[in-house]
Tab-separated table of C-alpha atoms in Angstrom:
chain	number	residue	atom	x	y	z
A	1	MET	CA	21.304	-1.088	87.283
A	2	LEU	CA	23.992	-3.628	86.332
A	3	ARG	CA	24.210	-2.131	82.841
A	4	PHE	CA	24.530	1.329	84.341
A	5	ILE	CA	27.350	0.180	86.672
A	6	LEU	CA	29.242	-1.553	83.853
A	7	SER	CA	28.959	1.508	81.594
A	8	ARG	CA	30.378	3.720	84.349
A	9	ILE	CA	33.258	1.306	84.993
A	10	CYS	CA	34.084	1.050	81.277
A	11	LEU	CA	34.441	4.832	81.112
A	12	LEU	CA	37.226	4.577	83.703
A	13	ILE	CA	39.479	2.514	81.440
A	14	PRO	CA	40.393	5.220	78.847
A	15	THR	CA	40.604	7.785	81.643
A	16	PHE	CA	43.075	5.612	83.550
A	17	PHE	CA	45.287	5.095	80.507
A	18	GLY	CA	45.168	8.839	79.831
A	19	VAL	CA	46.435	9.455	83.372
A	20	THR	CA	49.228	6.897	82.929
A	21	LEU	CA	50.318	8.689	79.739
A	22	LEU	CA	50.422	12.017	81.569
A	23	THR	CA	52.365	10.642	84.538
A	24	PHE	CA	54.703	8.685	82.234
A	25	GLY	CA	55.386	11.791	80.140
A	26	MET	CA	55.987	13.926	83.255
A	27	VAL	CA	59.665	12.999	83.411
A	28	ARG	CA	60.238	12.095	79.743
A	29	LEU	CA	59.105	15.517	78.497
A	30	LEU	CA	61.648	17.315	80.647
A	31	PRO	CA	64.251	19.104	78.528
A	32	GLY	CA	67.743	17.642	78.704
A	33	ASP	CA	68.907	14.501	80.469
A	34	PRO	CA	66.227	13.245	82.939
A	35	ILE	CA	68.854	11.728	85.248
A	36	GLU	CA	70.688	15.038	85.510
A	37	ALA	CA	67.353	16.766	86.129
A	38	MET	CA	66.669	14.382	89.027
A	39	LEU	CA	70.099	14.130	90.582
A	40	GLY	CA	71.516	17.517	89.697
A	41	GLU	CA	75.086	17.839	90.900
A	42	ARG	CA	74.967	14.333	92.375
A	43	ALA	CA	75.033	12.838	88.863
A	44	VAL	CA	78.668	13.763	88.202
A	45	ASP	CA	79.869	10.154	88.405
A	46	PRO	CA	79.405	8.574	84.914
A	47	ARG	CA	79.018	5.096	86.428
A	48	TRP	CA	76.254	6.318	88.721
A	49	HIS	CA	74.620	8.066	85.771
A	50	ALA	CA	74.698	4.875	83.662
A	51	GLU	CA	73.404	2.815	86.585
A	52	MET	CA	70.472	5.195	87.089
A	53	LEU	CA	69.660	5.147	83.363
A	54	GLN	CA	69.458	1.360	83.441
A	55	ARG	CA	67.631	1.198	86.762
A	56	LEU	CA	64.895	3.631	85.675
A	57	GLY	CA	64.706	2.172	82.166
A	58	PHE	CA	65.617	5.406	80.356
A	59	ASP	CA	68.086	3.524	78.118
A	60	ARG	CA	65.202	1.776	76.288
A	61	ARG	CA	62.933	2.977	73.491
A	62	LEU	CA	59.999	5.133	74.549
A	63	TRP	CA	57.289	2.585	73.748
A	64	GLU	CA	59.267	-0.081	75.617
A	65	GLN	CA	59.519	2.214	78.605
A	66	TYR	CA	55.747	2.828	78.563
A	67	GLY	CA	55.006	-0.890	78.179
A	68	LYS	CA	57.241	-1.693	81.139
A	69	TYR	CA	55.691	1.146	83.133
A	70	ILE	CA	52.131	-0.120	82.528
A	71	TRP	CA	53.216	-3.685	83.378
A	72	GLN	CA	54.729	-2.506	86.666
A	73	VAL	CA	51.676	-0.360	87.486
A	74	PHE	CA	49.329	-3.327	87.098
A	75	HIS	CA	51.625	-5.307	89.427
A	76	GLY	CA	51.652	-2.557	92.062
A	77	ASP	CA	55.258	-1.568	91.360
A	78	LEU	CA	55.700	2.197	91.013
A	79	GLY	CA	59.477	2.167	91.274
A	80	LEU	CA	61.887	3.331	93.960
A	81	SER	CA	62.461	6.755	95.422
A	82	VAL	CA	65.715	8.272	94.171
A	83	VAL	CA	66.327	9.831	97.601
A	84	THR	CA	65.326	7.108	100.086
A	85	ASN	CA	65.563	4.046	97.793
A	86	GLU	CA	62.247	2.907	99.293
A	87	PRO	CA	59.333	1.640	97.125
A	88	VAL	CA	57.041	4.512	96.132
A	89	MET	CA	53.961	2.454	96.985
A	90	HIS	CA	55.266	1.809	100.516
A	91	GLU	CA	55.961	5.499	101.136
A	92	PHE	CA	52.575	6.467	99.695
A	93	LEU	CA	50.636	4.021	101.870
A	94	SER	CA	52.439	5.194	104.998
A	95	ARG	CA	51.336	8.812	104.395
A	96	PHE	CA	47.997	8.444	102.633
A	97	PRO	CA	45.904	7.778	105.809
A	98	ALA	CA	46.982	11.143	107.270
A	99	THR	CA	45.697	12.948	104.170
A	100	VAL	CA	42.486	10.920	103.987
A	101	GLU	CA	41.811	11.558	107.683
A	102	LEU	CA	42.251	15.306	107.233
A	103	ALA	CA	40.156	15.339	104.039
A	104	LEU	CA	37.315	13.360	105.655
A	105	VAL	CA	37.183	15.611	108.713
A	106	ALA	CA	37.333	18.712	106.484
A	107	MET	CA	34.487	17.374	104.331
A	108	LEU	CA	32.488	16.476	107.448
A	109	PHE	CA	33.024	20.032	108.683
A	110	GLY	CA	31.860	21.395	105.326
A	111	MET	CA	28.717	19.216	105.337
A	112	ILE	CA	27.747	19.840	108.974
A	113	VAL	CA	27.987	23.613	108.556
A	114	GLY	CA	27.268	24.027	104.832
A	115	ILE	CA	24.023	22.024	104.470
A	116	PRO	CA	22.155	23.665	107.399
A	117	ALA	CA	23.441	27.081	106.310
A	118	GLY	CA	22.127	26.493	102.775
A	119	ILE	CA	18.746	25.289	104.076
A	120	ILE	CA	18.346	28.323	106.358
A	121	ALA	CA	19.337	30.673	103.530
A	122	ALA	CA	16.770	29.043	101.211
A	123	ILE	CA	13.981	29.236	103.791
A	124	ARG	CA	14.837	32.874	104.575
A	125	ARG	CA	15.391	33.800	100.939
A	126	GLY	CA	15.915	37.523	100.365
A	127	ARG	CA	16.244	38.302	104.067
A	128	THR	CA	19.243	39.354	106.130
A	129	VAL	CA	20.154	35.753	107.065
A	130	ASP	CA	20.192	34.767	103.396
A	131	HIS	CA	22.416	37.695	102.397
A	132	THR	CA	24.767	37.024	105.333
A	133	VAL	CA	25.153	33.325	104.515
A	134	MET	CA	25.702	33.934	100.810
A	135	THR	CA	28.218	36.734	101.433
A	136	ALA	CA	30.144	34.507	103.846
A	137	ALA	CA	30.009	31.615	101.350
A	138	LEU	CA	31.264	33.772	98.491
A	139	THR	CA	34.061	35.116	100.666
A	140	GLY	CA	35.054	31.622	101.827
A	141	GLN	CA	35.054	30.270	98.290
A	142	SER	CA	37.222	33.146	97.053
A	143	MET	CA	39.958	32.931	99.679
A	144	PRO	CA	43.184	31.134	98.646
A	145	ILE	CA	43.987	28.262	101.015
A	146	PHE	CA	47.563	29.395	101.570
A	147	TRP	CA	46.529	32.919	102.597
A	148	TRP	CA	43.577	31.668	104.694
A	149	GLY	CA	45.787	29.141	106.523
A	150	LEU	CA	48.342	31.805	107.427
A	151	LEU	CA	45.581	34.080	108.730
A	152	LEU	CA	44.243	31.275	110.933
A	153	ILE	CA	47.712	30.614	112.360
A	154	LEU	CA	48.349	34.298	113.025
A	155	PHE	CA	45.025	34.819	114.792
A	156	PHE	CA	44.255	31.579	116.644
A	157	SER	CA	47.772	30.243	117.287
A	158	LEU	CA	50.008	33.286	117.648
A	159	HIS	CA	47.576	35.997	118.829
A	160	LEU	CA	45.075	34.003	120.934
A	161	ASP	CA	47.314	30.973	121.633
A	162	LEU	CA	44.336	28.612	121.341
A	163	THR	CA	45.591	26.042	118.849
A	164	PRO	CA	48.913	24.420	117.862
A	165	VAL	CA	50.692	25.818	114.842
A	166	SER	CA	51.659	22.521	113.200
A	167	GLY	CA	51.929	18.736	113.526
A	168	ARG	CA	49.384	16.030	114.374
A	169	LEU	CA	50.096	15.339	118.075
A	170	ASP	CA	51.827	16.860	121.109
A	171	VAL	CA	55.357	15.559	121.629
A	172	GLN	CA	54.613	13.880	124.999
A	173	TYR	CA	52.279	11.359	123.360
A	174	PHE	CA	53.347	8.301	121.401
A	175	ILE	CA	50.717	6.279	119.583
A	176	GLU	CA	51.537	3.087	117.691
A	177	GLN	CA	50.390	3.448	114.083
A	178	LYS	CA	48.006	0.548	113.494
A	179	THR	CA	45.672	2.019	110.889
A	180	GLY	CA	47.483	5.293	110.103
A	181	PHE	CA	44.330	7.220	111.092
A	182	LEU	CA	45.572	8.926	114.229
A	183	LEU	CA	42.160	9.590	115.791
A	184	LEU	CA	41.211	5.948	115.380
A	185	ASP	CA	44.614	4.734	116.617
A	186	CYS	CA	44.256	6.870	119.770
A	187	LEU	CA	40.843	5.338	120.473
A	188	LEU	CA	42.145	1.812	119.829
A	189	ALA	CA	45.028	2.497	122.254
A	190	GLY	CA	42.561	3.848	124.821
A	191	ASP	CA	44.586	7.068	125.162
A	192	TYR	CA	41.884	9.746	125.284
A	193	ASP	CA	44.321	12.542	126.176
A	194	ALA	CA	46.181	11.818	122.943
A	195	PHE	CA	42.837	11.694	121.098
A	196	PHE	CA	41.897	15.197	122.229
A	197	SER	CA	45.436	16.386	121.458
A	198	ALA	CA	45.050	15.041	117.908
A	199	LEU	CA	41.658	16.752	117.600
A	200	HIS	CA	43.218	19.983	118.862
A	201	HIS	CA	45.904	19.820	116.174
A	202	MET	CA	43.273	19.148	113.527
A	203	ILE	CA	41.161	22.267	114.101
A	204	LEU	CA	43.035	24.785	111.967
A	205	PRO	CA	43.937	22.444	109.057
A	206	THR	CA	40.298	21.335	108.953
A	207	ILE	CA	39.005	24.905	108.789
A	208	ALA	CA	41.605	25.887	106.179
A	209	LEU	CA	40.894	22.883	103.973
A	210	GLY	CA	37.127	22.670	104.565
A	211	THR	CA	36.176	26.309	104.011
A	212	ILE	CA	35.922	26.129	100.216
A	213	PRO	CA	33.840	22.894	100.177
A	214	LEU	CA	31.666	24.394	102.929
A	215	ALA	CA	30.979	27.478	100.827
A	216	ILE	CA	30.215	25.458	97.699
A	217	ILE	CA	27.939	23.043	99.571
A	218	ALA	CA	26.053	25.935	101.211
A	219	ARG	CA	25.463	27.663	97.866
A	220	MET	CA	24.424	24.442	96.128
A	221	THR	CA	22.082	23.459	98.990
A	222	ARG	CA	20.418	26.882	98.910
A	223	SER	CA	19.964	26.816	95.144
A	224	SER	CA	18.613	23.266	95.127
A	225	MET	CA	16.283	23.875	98.085
A	226	ILE	CA	14.797	27.001	96.460
A	227	GLU	CA	14.090	25.025	93.290
A	228	VAL	CA	12.479	22.139	95.191
A	229	LEU	CA	10.420	24.417	97.472
A	230	ASN	CA	8.757	25.870	94.349
A	231	GLU	CA	7.589	22.436	93.139
A	232	ASP	CA	3.879	21.565	93.066
A	233	TYR	CA	4.193	18.618	95.464
A	234	ILE	CA	5.658	20.931	98.104
A	235	ARG	CA	2.696	23.276	97.729
A	236	THR	CA	0.388	20.264	97.997
A	237	ALA	CA	2.125	19.133	101.173
A	238	LYS	CA	1.714	22.603	102.667
A	239	ALA	CA	-1.965	22.669	101.604
A	240	LYS	CA	-2.524	19.408	103.476
A	241	GLY	CA	-1.543	21.210	106.651
A	242	LEU	CA	1.752	19.406	107.279
A	243	ARG	CA	4.087	21.082	109.709
A	244	PRO	CA	6.777	23.267	108.067
A	245	TRP	CA	9.685	21.186	109.428
A	246	ARG	CA	8.086	18.008	108.027
A	247	VAL	CA	7.656	19.593	104.588
A	248	ILE	CA	11.282	20.737	104.577
A	249	VAL	CA	12.976	17.670	106.083
A	250	ILE	CA	10.836	14.831	104.720
A	251	HIS	CA	9.624	16.154	101.359
A	252	ALA	CA	12.054	18.859	100.187
A	253	LEU	CA	15.470	17.983	101.621
A	254	ARG	CA	15.647	14.465	100.185
A	255	ASN	CA	15.291	15.686	96.598
A	256	ALA	CA	17.341	18.815	97.183
A	257	LEU	CA	20.321	16.792	98.390
A	258	ILE	CA	20.753	14.874	95.113
A	259	PRO	CA	22.906	17.539	93.380
A	260	VAL	CA	24.585	18.273	96.719
A	261	ILE	CA	25.808	14.665	96.894
A	262	THR	CA	27.410	15.098	93.479
A	263	VAL	CA	29.127	18.279	94.596
A	264	ILE	CA	30.407	16.560	97.746
A	265	GLY	CA	31.960	13.783	95.661
A	266	LEU	CA	33.589	16.195	93.239
A	267	GLN	CA	34.910	18.277	96.118
A	268	THR	CA	36.725	15.221	97.492
A	269	GLY	CA	39.158	15.478	94.593
A	270	THR	CA	39.519	19.195	95.239
A	271	LEU	CA	40.280	18.435	98.893
A	272	LEU	CA	43.187	16.208	97.894
A	273	ALA	CA	44.554	18.989	95.686
A	274	GLY	CA	44.036	21.543	98.451
A	275	ALA	CA	45.744	19.230	100.931
A	276	VAL	CA	49.061	19.901	99.166
A	277	LEU	CA	48.995	23.518	100.356
A	278	THR	CA	47.298	22.849	103.700
A	279	GLU	CA	49.772	20.143	104.702
A	280	THR	CA	52.673	22.374	103.723
A	281	ILE	CA	51.394	25.262	105.863
A	282	PHE	CA	50.624	23.131	108.934
A	283	SER	CA	53.486	20.583	108.521
A	284	TRP	CA	50.906	17.813	108.226
A	285	PRO	CA	52.718	14.537	107.400
A	286	GLY	CA	50.494	13.469	104.498
A	287	ILE	CA	50.932	13.019	100.766
A	288	GLY	CA	50.672	16.769	100.092
A	289	LYS	CA	53.750	17.596	102.142
A	290	TRP	CA	55.430	14.476	100.744
A	291	LEU	CA	54.787	15.648	97.168
A	292	ILE	CA	56.164	19.127	97.851
A	293	ASN	CA	59.293	17.657	99.487
A	294	SER	CA	59.734	15.271	96.544
A	295	LEU	CA	59.418	18.171	94.121
A	296	ASP	CA	62.075	20.120	96.028
A	297	ARG	CA	64.391	17.064	95.948
A	298	ARG	CA	63.543	16.299	92.293
A	299	ASP	CA	62.444	12.819	93.244
A	300	TYR	CA	60.501	12.277	90.023
A	301	PRO	CA	59.698	8.565	90.471
A	302	VAL	CA	57.850	9.554	93.659
A	303	LEU	CA	56.001	12.381	91.895
A	304	GLN	CA	55.116	10.116	88.987
A	305	GLY	CA	53.772	7.344	91.219
A	306	ALA	CA	52.018	9.602	93.717
A	307	VAL	CA	50.176	11.600	91.037
A	308	LEU	CA	48.975	8.367	89.426
A	309	LEU	CA	47.742	6.983	92.761
A	310	VAL	CA	45.961	10.190	93.730
A	311	ALA	CA	44.353	10.437	90.279
A	312	THR	CA	43.181	6.813	90.550
A	313	PHE	CA	41.716	7.499	93.975
A	314	VAL	CA	39.843	10.562	92.673
A	315	MET	CA	38.487	8.530	89.737
A	316	LEU	CA	37.194	5.862	92.140
A	317	VAL	CA	35.539	8.510	94.310
A	318	ASN	CA	33.862	10.044	91.254
A	319	LEU	CA	32.697	6.578	90.165
A	320	THR	CA	31.192	5.971	93.601
A	321	VAL	CA	29.375	9.322	93.481
A	322	ASP	CA	28.111	8.604	89.983
A	323	LEU	CA	26.741	5.208	91.028
A	324	LEU	CA	25.226	6.677	94.195
A	325	TYR	CA	23.612	9.419	92.120
A	326	GLY	CA	22.041	6.850	89.820
A	327	LEU	CA	20.893	4.757	92.791
A	328	ILE	CA	19.188	7.691	94.522
A	329	ASN	CA	17.564	9.075	91.391
A	330	PRO	CA	16.346	6.285	89.030
A	331	ARG	CA	15.407	8.863	86.354
A	332	ILE	CA	19.080	9.711	85.909
A	333	ARG	CA	19.966	6.021	85.640
A	334	HIS	CA	17.404	5.292	82.931
A	335	ALA	CA	18.071	8.534	81.061
A	336	ARG	CA	21.671	7.441	80.521
């Protein structure tokens, strides 16, 4: 197992350096003067222009710039925002919990609905329930997040007036940010009214962001369950007279969930990408909205640092899923 873990970790090293090259080249490959691209009309003062060139290191050779960039990355220094003059890492950490909270709840929503739906579709294969679940899953997987989010707002917020349109909390509540996870902070503060307000605000973003993972999980669960239910040991279990729920839950589901776990891990990275659109639609104060605002303001140091941090987080999630996959299924571990 130790050899397997070390081999997985070693694979991260070239991937990480590849990501640093991409994020480093993001600004350097821009046509023209990068300072003018960032500051636009604000860069009219030659002294300011020269100061920015020196501050961002653009006056050095390219390999020197990359060496300095890597050195700063390994010391947790991702530079300063051109707009706010705040450290990129500080701004990222202040917004990242909001995105993680939304992504976790969306994934939980996808698992709670998607896995049972896939199991039911597999058990009722070829029947009306199966066709209904698969049609709904295909529809959910095909819908663009931006369009789906607007539909949810139009129907549930504007037409039925059941949910808030945007934000994380009603304006009458104030919760001190201890962890950054608003639901947890509300519970720690003992303010249950604020907790339910936060849950209320989370309904539509969760549905918008979690629909695609839900559809993928449901389809994968159905496919995997059908394959497992046709195995000889399942037929043996049925021949022994075991109850159907015991055959499905104890014998079939455990093996069927192995590929589903992999899909769940991979979808975590997709959730972070989808959060960019979801947070923009619902004015959710996470890294997605932060990235879009930074792009509008041409704050490239923020974009460069945020993309690197998100990519690193996704790599760590994929590593965790890979290790978990090998732990659950020893045949995979030894085959590699």
